[in-house]
Amino acid sequence: MNTQAVTSQTANISVEGKSIELPIIVGSENEKAIDISALRQETGYITLDNGFMNTGSCQSSICFIDGEQGILRYRGIDIEDLAEKSTFVEVAYLLIYGKLPNKTELEDFSQGLTRHSLLHEDMTHFFSGFPSNAHPMAILSSMTCSLSTYYPGSQDTNDDEQMNLDVIRILSKLRTIAAFSYKKSIGQPLIYPDNSLSYCANFLNMMFAVPSEPYEIDPEIVKIINQLLILHADHEQNCSTSTVRTVQSSGASIYAAISAGIAALWGPLHGGANQAVLEMLENIQASGDDYKTYLGKVKDKKSNIRLMGFGHRVYKNFDPRAKILRQAADKILSKLGVKDPLLELAKGLEEQALTDPYFVDRKLYPNVDFYSGIIYKALGIPMDMFTVMFALGRIPGWLAHFKEQRDSGVKKIFRPRQIYTGPTQTTYVPIDKRA
Ligand code: ACO
């Protein structure tokens, strides 16, 4: 689908006395952009935008965020509605195929996910090759790329049928890989997928069941897992999604692109923040610091300490996902009868930060990671699996962006330019003549 939104309006840019007219693009929510693709050709100048703070890398119809108002929509539907009324599988369909599925479409999609949940048996041996303390994000990323070796047809990225099959395989099998990596890390036998269970119930069963005793799946926990995955399912051109699109632009396979997206998500400034939040809360608790002392350290620029789970490149208001998770944390902890002092600590920090001029002036609010870790902890999910949970949620978004870009007709490889600041032409000095 080509989503070009060119208007008849133009912008004039004047450089070194030369004036040029550039097209203006307006999105469906009235977001405006100047198309600068002809700038270098016309003037010899490029634009420089560290961290892509002001760069639109594509046009997309998947996800809309209004960071000033705190709005997030998938394919036009408010996140609050989806989190309350939908399931993760339905949201995955919505993101990837662009509309809510009808009954038959949803059934077919769910059945596909059920049928493709097993890994090739040879892949189960891979888990024994990793050290028992391997980070599960490293396992998830490498196993995702390894999956491509079992599906060599995925190299032909123009084959629609193959791609649709690979979409289903990735969505289904990454859940199995995640659960198997956890089981291996704690030395328990692998629990294979159970086709009678729903997507999220199956995941919980693979994570927490053991062969020696029955495991009862609590529907309320299934509901909260659905919600968590839905809330993480897409967030337009974030670091990992941009990575997926970058890899797609080179013509590499969908497995290679998703594996790279997982690697990008791992960092503590991105998906790794949910683990970092819990580590931060535990450290504050252990040090006996009160909110003010800790926030004082955060505000001291020399300390290099950030209030993890706070701030966002796009949201300059409440992250709507954080609002939903704050309530969900209260609900699930009280249902499970868990009294976690870290929840109180998080709430206290939030309250203090939201009235502190440092955070107010910079428009720093809690983001999705601030409360998610507390919920995962209450559900018995270990800390180094938190970012894996984020990845499982984000898979539909990555797949949708891969597919959108592949189908868009824009066949340009992502290849930014730079301003070179190194030495000018320098003579090669033989080693015996060097100082
Ligand atoms: N704690 C303290 N100060 C902060 C924080 C924070 N969490 N976030 C931003 N700031 C400050 C910066 O020091 C900077 O201050 P300055 O203007 O005095 O130099 C200002 O706010 C702007 O910050 P930037 O880093 O320029 O903002 P950017 O948009 O590049 O970064 C980011 C966004 C990476 C999310 C940042 O807010 C951060 O590091 N947050 C903590 C990590 C985190 O929670 N990441 C998860 C993000 S959401 C996600 O990926 C799902």
Short mmCIF file of C-alpha atoms and ligand atoms in Angstrom, two decimals:
data_model
loop_
_atom_site.label_atom_id
_atom_site.label_comp_id
_atom_site.label_asym_id
_atom_site.label_seq_id
_atom_site.Cartn_x
_atom_site.Cartn_y
_atom_site.Cartn_z
CA MET A 1 0.00 0.00 0.00
CA ASN A 2 1.39 3.39 -0.96
CA THR A 3 0.50 5.92 1.71
CA GLN A 4 2.06 9.02 0.13
CA ALA A 5 0.34 12.16 1.46
CA VAL A 6 1.83 14.90 -0.73
CA THR A 7 0.00 18.27 -0.75
CA SER A 8 0.12 21.19 -3.14
CA GLN A 9 1.82 23.28 -0.42
CA THR A 10 5.56 23.88 -0.50
CA ALA A 11 8.22 25.27 1.84
CA ASN A 12 10.96 27.64 0.70
CA ILE A 13 14.47 27.12 1.95
CA SER A 14 17.22 29.57 1.23
CA VAL A 15 20.86 28.45 1.39
CA GLU A 16 23.82 30.57 0.31
CA GLY A 17 21.49 32.90 -1.55
CA LYS A 18 19.83 30.06 -3.47
CA SER A 19 16.15 29.52 -2.74
CA ILE A 20 14.48 26.19 -3.38
CA GLU A 21 10.92 24.95 -2.99
CA LEU A 22 10.35 21.67 -1.17
CA PRO A 23 7.10 19.66 -1.00
CA ILE A 24 5.03 19.60 2.20
CA ILE A 25 3.57 16.29 3.34
CA VAL A 26 0.55 16.21 5.68
CA GLY A 27 -0.52 13.05 7.50
CA SER A 28 -4.09 11.99 8.33
CA GLU A 29 -3.81 13.52 11.82
CA ASN A 30 -2.45 16.77 10.36
CA GLU A 31 1.21 16.11 11.18
CA LYS A 32 3.36 18.14 8.81
CA ALA A 33 6.70 17.43 7.21
CA ILE A 34 9.01 19.04 4.68
CA ASP A 35 10.27 16.51 2.15
CA ILE A 36 13.98 17.33 2.01
CA SER A 37 15.02 14.45 -0.24
CA ALA A 38 16.03 16.86 -3.06
CA LEU A 39 17.95 19.25 -0.76
CA ARG A 40 21.46 17.88 -1.35
CA GLN A 41 20.99 17.58 -5.06
CA GLU A 42 19.74 21.17 -5.28
CA THR A 43 22.04 22.87 -2.74
CA GLY A 44 24.88 20.50 -1.77
CA TYR A 45 23.60 20.53 1.84
CA ILE A 46 22.34 17.63 3.90
CA THR A 47 20.34 17.92 7.13
CA LEU A 48 22.00 16.91 10.41
CA ASP A 49 19.74 15.54 13.11
CA ASN A 50 21.51 13.68 15.92
CA GLY A 51 19.35 10.90 17.32
CA PHE A 52 16.79 11.57 14.53
CA MET A 53 14.96 13.94 16.89
CA ASN A 54 13.27 15.66 13.96
CA THR A 55 13.49 13.13 11.16
CA GLY A 56 10.58 11.22 9.66
CA SER A 57 11.99 8.05 8.14
CA CYS A 58 8.82 6.86 6.41
CA GLN A 59 5.07 7.28 6.03
CA SER A 60 3.11 4.71 7.97
CA SER A 61 -0.53 3.90 8.68
CA ILE A 62 0.04 1.49 11.59
CA CYS A 63 0.33 3.54 14.76
CA PHE A 64 -0.49 7.10 15.80
CA ILE A 65 1.00 8.85 18.82
CA ASP A 66 0.23 12.36 19.99
CA GLY A 67 2.96 12.86 22.57
CA GLU A 68 1.61 16.21 23.74
CA GLN A 69 -1.90 14.85 24.44
CA GLY A 70 -0.80 11.37 25.58
CA ILE A 71 -2.69 9.56 22.79
CA LEU A 72 -1.75 6.16 21.35
CA ARG A 73 -3.79 4.40 18.67
CA TYR A 74 -3.23 1.25 16.66
CA ARG A 75 -4.78 1.55 13.19
CA GLY A 76 -6.91 4.38 14.58
CA ILE A 77 -8.23 2.52 17.66
CA ASP A 78 -7.44 3.94 21.12
CA ILE A 79 -5.04 1.85 23.18
CA GLU A 80 -7.40 2.08 26.17
CA ASP A 81 -10.15 0.32 24.17
CA LEU A 82 -7.83 -2.38 22.87
CA ALA A 83 -6.32 -3.05 26.31
CA GLU A 84 -9.79 -3.40 27.82
CA LYS A 85 -11.74 -5.21 25.09
CA SER A 86 -9.36 -7.06 22.79
CA THR A 87 -6.90 -9.93 22.92
CA PHE A 88 -3.24 -9.94 21.92
CA VAL A 89 -3.92 -12.24 18.96
CA GLU A 90 -6.67 -9.95 17.65
CA VAL A 91 -4.41 -6.89 18.09
CA ALA A 92 -1.60 -8.70 16.27
CA TYR A 93 -3.96 -9.30 13.34
CA LEU A 94 -5.10 -5.66 13.42
CA LEU A 95 -1.53 -4.35 13.31
CA ILE A 96 -0.23 -6.75 10.68
CA TYR A 97 -3.21 -6.88 8.32
CA GLY A 98 -4.61 -3.37 8.90
CA LYS A 99 -8.13 -4.18 10.18
CA LEU A 100 -9.91 -6.01 12.96
CA PRO A 101 -10.45 -9.62 11.85
CA ASN A 102 -13.93 -11.08 11.37
CA LYS A 103 -14.70 -14.37 13.15
CA THR A 104 -13.36 -16.61 10.38
CA GLU A 105 -10.21 -14.55 9.91
CA LEU A 106 -9.50 -14.60 13.64
CA GLU A 107 -10.10 -18.35 13.85
CA ASP A 108 -7.77 -19.03 10.90
CA PHE A 109 -5.11 -16.75 12.32
CA SER A 110 -5.34 -18.32 15.81
CA GLN A 111 -5.23 -21.81 14.35
CA GLY A 112 -2.13 -20.89 12.38
CA LEU A 113 -0.46 -19.69 15.56
CA THR A 114 -1.45 -22.89 17.35
CA ARG A 115 -0.17 -25.13 14.54
CA HIS A 116 3.21 -23.43 14.28
CA SER A 117 4.13 -23.27 17.97
CA LEU A 118 6.62 -26.16 17.98
CA LEU A 119 10.30 -25.64 17.23
CA HIS A 120 12.17 -28.03 14.96
CA GLU A 121 13.34 -30.62 17.49
CA ASP A 122 17.00 -30.03 16.55
CA MET A 123 16.65 -26.45 17.78
CA THR A 124 15.96 -27.62 21.33
CA HIS A 125 19.62 -28.76 21.45
CA PHE A 126 20.76 -25.17 20.88
CA PHE A 127 19.58 -24.25 24.37
CA SER A 128 22.14 -26.62 25.91
CA GLY A 129 24.93 -24.72 24.14
CA PHE A 130 24.27 -21.46 26.00
CA PRO A 131 25.67 -20.88 29.50
CA SER A 132 22.95 -21.27 32.13
CA ASN A 133 23.28 -17.57 33.03
CA ALA A 134 22.94 -16.39 29.39
CA HIS A 135 20.71 -13.34 29.07
CA PRO A 136 17.42 -14.54 27.49
CA MET A 137 17.44 -11.55 25.09
CA ALA A 138 20.71 -12.87 23.61
CA ILE A 139 19.10 -16.29 23.26
CA LEU A 140 15.91 -14.86 21.74
CA SER A 141 17.77 -12.78 19.17
CA SER A 142 20.16 -15.54 18.10
CA MET A 143 17.44 -18.23 18.03
CA THR A 144 15.24 -15.98 15.89
CA CYS A 145 18.00 -15.61 13.32
CA SER A 146 18.71 -19.36 13.60
CA LEU A 147 15.05 -20.10 12.76
CA SER A 148 15.74 -18.79 9.24
CA THR A 149 18.10 -21.72 8.63
CA TYR A 150 15.10 -24.08 8.95
CA TYR A 151 13.04 -21.98 6.53
CA PRO A 152 15.44 -21.15 3.67
CA GLY A 153 12.46 -20.08 1.55
CA SER A 154 12.35 -16.92 3.70
CA GLN A 155 15.35 -15.62 1.73
CA ASP A 156 12.93 -14.95 -1.13
CA THR A 157 11.38 -11.84 0.36
CA ASN A 158 9.12 -11.32 -2.68
CA ASP A 159 7.09 -14.48 -2.06
CA ASP A 160 3.81 -13.37 -0.37
CA GLU A 161 2.72 -16.84 0.72
CA GLN A 162 6.12 -17.54 2.27
CA MET A 163 6.08 -14.22 4.09
CA ASN A 164 2.63 -14.78 5.56
CA LEU A 165 3.76 -18.18 6.80
CA ASP A 166 6.92 -16.69 8.32
CA VAL A 167 4.82 -14.00 10.07
CA ILE A 168 2.80 -16.78 11.76
CA ARG A 169 5.92 -18.80 12.57
CA ILE A 170 7.69 -15.87 14.20
CA LEU A 171 4.68 -14.82 16.24
CA SER A 172 4.12 -18.35 17.48
CA LYS A 173 7.62 -19.76 17.89
CA LEU A 174 9.25 -16.80 19.64
CA ARG A 175 6.84 -17.41 22.51
CA THR A 176 8.09 -21.02 22.69
CA ILE A 177 11.75 -19.92 22.50
CA ALA A 178 11.19 -17.40 25.32
CA ALA A 179 9.62 -20.02 27.60
CA PHE A 180 12.26 -22.66 26.75
CA SER A 181 15.10 -20.23 27.51
CA TYR A 182 13.58 -19.63 30.94
CA LYS A 183 13.13 -23.33 31.63
CA LYS A 184 16.75 -24.00 30.62
CA SER A 185 18.02 -21.18 32.84
CA ILE A 186 16.38 -22.76 35.91
CA GLY A 187 17.19 -26.35 34.96
CA GLN A 188 13.60 -27.49 34.54
CA PRO A 189 12.40 -29.76 31.72
CA LEU A 190 11.00 -28.01 28.65
CA ILE A 191 7.21 -27.88 28.57
CA TYR A 192 6.03 -28.23 24.99
CA PRO A 193 3.16 -26.11 23.61
CA ASP A 194 -0.36 -27.37 24.29
CA ASN A 195 -2.63 -26.84 21.29
CA SER A 196 -5.76 -26.77 23.44
CA LEU A 197 -4.70 -23.48 25.05
CA SER A 198 -5.04 -19.87 23.92
CA TYR A 199 -1.92 -17.92 22.90
CA CYS A 200 -1.25 -16.35 26.31
CA ALA A 201 -2.41 -19.35 28.37
CA ASN A 202 -0.07 -21.55 26.33
CA PHE A 203 2.82 -19.21 27.12
CA LEU A 204 2.06 -19.26 30.85
CA ASN A 205 1.84 -23.05 30.76
CA MET A 206 5.21 -23.38 29.01
CA MET A 207 6.75 -20.98 31.54
CA PHE A 208 5.31 -22.30 34.78
CA ALA A 209 4.01 -25.86 34.39
CA VAL A 210 6.18 -28.80 35.45
CA PRO A 211 5.57 -32.44 34.45
CA SER A 212 5.29 -33.58 38.08
CA GLU A 213 2.19 -31.65 39.10
CA PRO A 214 -0.83 -29.95 37.54
CA TYR A 215 -0.61 -26.24 36.77
CA GLU A 216 -3.81 -24.25 36.94
CA ILE A 217 -4.08 -21.35 34.57
CA ASP A 218 -5.73 -18.34 36.18
CA PRO A 219 -7.94 -16.46 33.64
CA GLU A 220 -7.19 -13.15 35.35
CA ILE A 221 -3.47 -13.70 34.83
CA VAL A 222 -4.16 -14.62 31.20
CA LYS A 223 -6.05 -11.32 30.91
CA ILE A 224 -3.19 -9.26 32.36
CA ILE A 225 -0.64 -10.99 30.08
CA ASN A 226 -2.91 -10.14 27.13
CA GLN A 227 -3.03 -6.52 28.32
CA LEU A 228 0.71 -6.26 28.83
CA LEU A 229 1.43 -7.66 25.38
CA ILE A 230 -1.20 -5.39 23.77
CA LEU A 231 0.28 -2.30 25.44
CA HIS A 232 3.71 -3.14 24.04
CA ALA A 233 2.54 -4.24 20.58
CA ASP A 234 3.57 -1.16 18.60
CA HIS A 235 4.96 2.32 19.05
CA GLU A 236 5.71 3.67 15.58
CA GLN A 237 9.34 4.46 14.70
CA ASN A 238 11.06 3.59 17.98
CA CYS A 239 14.66 2.35 18.01
CA SER A 240 13.91 -1.37 17.50
CA THR A 241 11.18 -0.83 14.89
CA SER A 242 13.45 1.53 12.95
CA THR A 243 16.09 -1.19 13.13
CA VAL A 244 13.65 -3.74 11.69
CA ARG A 245 12.79 -1.34 8.86
CA THR A 246 16.47 -0.60 8.23
CA VAL A 247 17.29 -4.30 7.91
CA GLN A 248 14.22 -4.85 5.69
CA SER A 249 15.38 -2.05 3.40
CA SER A 250 18.50 -4.07 2.53
CA GLY A 251 16.32 -6.97 1.34
CA ALA A 252 17.32 -9.29 4.22
CA SER A 253 14.85 -11.91 5.49
CA ILE A 254 12.12 -11.27 8.04
CA TYR A 255 13.98 -13.47 10.58
CA ALA A 256 17.15 -11.36 10.21
CA ALA A 257 15.13 -8.15 10.65
CA ILE A 258 13.24 -9.34 13.75
CA SER A 259 16.43 -10.70 15.29
CA ALA A 260 18.07 -7.27 14.84
CA GLY A 261 14.97 -5.60 16.32
CA ILE A 262 15.28 -7.79 19.42
CA ALA A 263 18.95 -6.80 19.77
CA ALA A 264 18.04 -3.10 19.55
CA LEU A 265 15.27 -3.51 22.11
CA TRP A 266 17.69 -5.01 24.63
CA GLY A 267 19.37 -1.68 25.55
CA PRO A 268 18.50 -0.04 28.89
CA LEU A 269 17.34 3.17 27.19
CA HIS A 270 14.74 1.15 25.25
CA GLY A 271 13.12 -2.17 26.23
CA GLY A 272 15.84 -2.92 28.79
CA ALA A 273 14.40 -0.09 30.89
CA ASN A 274 11.78 -2.35 32.54
CA GLN A 275 14.57 -4.45 34.07
CA ALA A 276 16.53 -1.30 34.90
CA VAL A 277 13.50 0.18 36.74
CA LEU A 278 13.22 -2.79 39.06
CA GLU A 279 16.98 -2.84 39.67
CA MET A 280 16.78 0.88 40.48
CA LEU A 281 13.88 0.38 42.92
CA GLU A 282 15.70 -2.49 44.62
CA ASN A 283 18.88 -0.39 44.91
CA ILE A 284 16.96 2.53 46.43
CA GLN A 285 15.32 0.16 48.89
CA ALA A 286 18.66 -1.43 49.81
CA SER A 287 20.42 1.92 50.23
CA GLY A 288 17.66 3.26 52.45
CA ASP A 289 17.49 6.49 50.37
CA ASP A 290 14.27 8.46 50.55
CA TYR A 291 12.65 9.82 47.35
CA LYS A 292 14.21 13.25 47.73
CA THR A 293 17.77 11.93 48.16
CA TYR A 294 17.44 9.68 45.15
CA LEU A 295 15.87 12.36 42.96
CA GLY A 296 18.67 14.69 44.07
CA LYS A 297 21.17 12.20 42.62
CA VAL A 298 19.16 11.94 39.42
CA LYS A 299 19.12 15.73 39.02
CA ASP A 300 22.89 15.99 39.57
CA LYS A 301 24.18 15.98 35.98
CA LYS A 302 27.57 14.66 37.14
CA SER A 303 26.01 11.50 38.58
CA ASN A 304 24.91 10.08 35.20
CA ILE A 305 21.93 8.56 37.03
CA ARG A 306 18.54 8.67 35.34
CA LEU A 307 15.17 8.00 36.84
CA MET A 308 14.55 4.82 34.87
CA GLY A 309 11.03 4.42 33.51
CA PHE A 310 10.69 8.20 33.22
CA GLY A 311 10.89 10.34 30.11
CA HIS A 312 10.17 9.56 26.51
CA ARG A 313 11.29 10.88 23.15
CA VAL A 314 7.71 11.36 21.99
CA TYR A 315 5.50 11.64 25.10
CA LYS A 316 5.72 15.03 26.73
CA ASN A 317 2.65 14.15 28.78
CA PHE A 318 1.48 10.95 30.50
CA ASP A 319 2.31 7.80 28.56
CA PRO A 320 -1.23 6.30 28.32
CA ARG A 321 0.28 2.82 28.74
CA ALA A 322 1.81 3.80 32.10
CA LYS A 323 -1.62 4.98 33.31
CA ILE A 324 -3.20 1.62 32.44
CA LEU A 325 -0.34 -0.32 34.03
CA ARG A 326 -0.40 1.69 37.25
CA GLN A 327 -4.02 0.61 37.78
CA ALA A 328 -3.31 -2.93 36.58
CA ALA A 329 -0.42 -3.22 39.08
CA ASP A 330 -2.71 -2.30 41.96
CA LYS A 331 -5.37 -4.76 40.77
CA ILE A 332 -3.17 -7.78 40.14
CA LEU A 333 -1.06 -7.36 43.28
CA SER A 334 -4.19 -7.19 45.42
CA LYS A 335 -5.71 -10.20 43.62
CA LEU A 336 -2.55 -12.24 44.17
CA GLY A 337 -2.30 -11.00 47.76
CA VAL A 338 1.21 -9.65 47.04
CA LYS A 339 2.33 -6.72 49.16
CA ASP A 340 5.34 -5.39 47.31
CA PRO A 341 7.01 -2.38 48.95
CA LEU A 342 8.54 -1.60 45.55
CA LEU A 343 5.06 -0.63 44.27
CA GLU A 344 4.71 1.90 47.07
CA LEU A 345 8.25 3.13 46.39
CA ALA A 346 7.47 3.54 42.68
CA LYS A 347 4.26 5.46 43.43
CA GLY A 348 6.11 7.70 45.89
CA LEU A 349 8.87 8.44 43.39
CA GLU A 350 6.30 9.21 40.70
CA GLU A 351 4.38 11.57 42.96
CA GLN A 352 7.53 13.39 44.04
CA ALA A 353 8.94 13.64 40.51
CA LEU A 354 5.70 14.95 39.03
CA THR A 355 5.86 18.01 41.27
CA ASP A 356 9.61 18.56 41.00
CA PRO A 357 10.59 21.44 38.64
CA TYR A 358 13.43 19.36 37.10
CA PHE A 359 10.92 16.81 35.77
CA VAL A 360 8.08 19.30 35.21
CA ASP A 361 10.25 21.64 33.11
CA ARG A 362 11.58 18.79 30.97
CA LYS A 363 8.12 17.22 30.66
CA LEU A 364 9.31 13.90 32.07
CA TYR A 365 6.46 11.51 32.95
CA PRO A 366 6.38 7.78 33.76
CA ASN A 367 6.65 5.63 30.64
CA VAL A 368 5.40 2.08 29.97
CA ASP A 369 8.38 0.55 31.77
CA PHE A 370 7.78 2.24 35.11
CA TYR A 371 5.12 -0.20 36.37
CA SER A 372 5.42 -3.21 34.06
CA GLY A 373 8.34 -4.76 35.98
CA ILE A 374 6.39 -4.71 39.24
CA ILE A 375 3.58 -6.66 37.56
CA TYR A 376 5.98 -9.17 35.96
CA LYS A 377 7.64 -9.69 39.34
CA ALA A 378 4.27 -10.34 41.00
CA LEU A 379 3.47 -12.91 38.28
CA GLY A 380 6.70 -14.77 39.07
CA ILE A 381 8.52 -13.71 35.90
CA PRO A 382 12.21 -13.23 36.69
CA MET A 383 13.90 -9.89 36.11
CA ASP A 384 16.05 -10.83 33.15
CA MET A 385 12.91 -12.05 31.33
CA PHE A 386 11.24 -8.61 31.54
CA THR A 387 12.70 -7.36 28.29
CA VAL A 388 11.79 -10.67 26.64
CA MET A 389 8.18 -9.98 27.65
CA PHE A 390 8.46 -6.59 25.98
CA ALA A 391 9.86 -8.29 22.86
CA LEU A 392 6.99 -10.81 22.76
CA GLY A 393 4.56 -7.93 22.87
CA ARG A 394 6.40 -5.93 20.20
CA ILE A 395 6.59 -8.76 17.63
CA PRO A 396 3.31 -7.82 15.84
CA GLY A 397 4.49 -4.22 15.52
CA TRP A 398 7.83 -5.26 14.04
CA LEU A 399 6.09 -7.66 11.65
CA ALA A 400 3.56 -5.01 10.62
CA HIS A 401 6.31 -2.48 9.88
CA PHE A 402 8.37 -5.04 7.98
CA LYS A 403 5.32 -5.92 5.87
CA GLU A 404 4.20 -2.32 5.37
CA GLN A 405 7.60 -1.27 4.13
CA ARG A 406 8.00 -4.35 1.93
CA ASP A 407 4.59 -3.71 0.35
CA SER A 408 4.96 0.08 0.10
CA GLY A 409 6.72 0.18 -3.24
CA VAL A 410 9.42 2.42 -1.69
CA LYS A 411 12.49 0.36 -2.49
CA LYS A 412 15.15 2.68 -1.10
CA ILE A 413 17.82 1.17 1.14
CA PHE A 414 18.14 3.10 4.46
CA ARG A 415 21.45 4.83 4.12
CA PRO A 416 21.85 8.11 6.04
CA ARG A 417 24.70 10.49 5.28
CA GLN A 418 27.13 12.10 7.72
CA ILE A 419 29.29 15.13 8.27
CA TYR A 420 32.85 13.83 8.28
CA THR A 421 35.00 15.31 11.08
CA GLY A 422 38.15 13.14 10.78
CA PRO A 423 41.57 14.03 9.37
CA THR A 424 41.86 15.31 5.82
CA GLN A 425 44.06 13.35 3.40
CA THR A 426 47.00 11.98 5.39
CA THR A 427 50.16 10.18 4.23
CA TYR A 428 50.62 6.51 5.12
CA VAL A 429 53.70 6.18 7.39
CA PRO A 430 55.54 2.79 7.39
CA ILE A 431 55.61 1.15 10.87
CA ASP A 432 59.37 1.67 11.46
CA LYS A 433 58.98 5.41 10.86
CA ARG A 434 56.10 5.92 13.30
CA ALA A 435 56.61 7.60 16.67
N1 ACO B 1 15.90 10.95 34.40
C1 ACO B 1 16.53 12.15 34.52
N2 ACO B 1 16.66 13.05 33.56
C2 ACO B 1 16.13 12.72 32.37
C3 ACO B 1 15.47 11.51 32.14
C4 ACO B 1 15.35 10.61 33.21
N3 ACO B 1 14.73 9.46 33.07
N4 ACO B 1 15.04 11.46 30.85
C5 ACO B 1 15.45 12.61 30.31
N5 ACO B 1 16.11 13.39 31.22
C6 ACO B 1 16.64 14.73 31.00
C7 ACO B 1 17.97 14.70 30.26
O1 ACO B 1 19.07 14.62 31.14
C8 ACO B 1 17.91 15.99 29.51
O2 ACO B 1 18.20 17.03 30.40
P1 ACO B 1 18.99 18.34 29.90
O3 ACO B 1 18.05 19.01 28.95
O4 ACO B 1 19.26 19.10 31.15
O5 ACO B 1 20.25 17.84 29.24
C9 ACO B 1 16.44 16.13 29.12
O6 ACO B 1 15.73 15.41 30.16
C10 ACO B 1 16.09 15.55 27.77
O7 ACO B 1 16.54 14.21 27.73
P2 ACO B 1 17.06 13.46 26.45
O8 ACO B 1 17.92 12.31 26.85
O9 ACO B 1 17.63 14.47 25.51
O10 ACO B 1 15.68 12.95 25.86
P3 ACO B 1 15.51 11.85 24.76
O11 ACO B 1 14.22 12.10 24.11
O12 ACO B 1 16.72 11.76 23.90
O13 ACO B 1 15.48 10.49 25.61
C11 ACO B 1 14.78 8.64 26.86
C12 ACO B 1 14.36 9.78 25.89
C13 ACO B 1 15.97 7.86 26.28
C14 ACO B 1 13.61 7.69 27.02
C15 ACO B 1 15.15 9.29 28.22
O14 ACO B 1 14.05 9.99 28.75
C16 ACO B 1 15.65 8.25 29.23
O15 ACO B 1 16.86 7.92 29.23
N6 ACO B 1 14.73 7.71 30.12
C17 ACO B 1 15.14 6.71 31.06
C18 ACO B 1 15.21 5.35 30.37
C19 ACO B 1 13.82 4.80 30.03
O16 ACO B 1 12.92 4.80 30.87
N7 ACO B 1 13.69 4.31 28.81
C20 ACO B 1 12.44 3.74 28.31
C21 ACO B 1 11.87 4.60 27.24
S1 ACO B 1 10.33 4.02 26.70
C22 ACO B 1 10.62 2.67 25.81
O17 ACO B 1 11.61 2.45 25.16
C23 ACO B 1 9.62 1.70 25.87
#
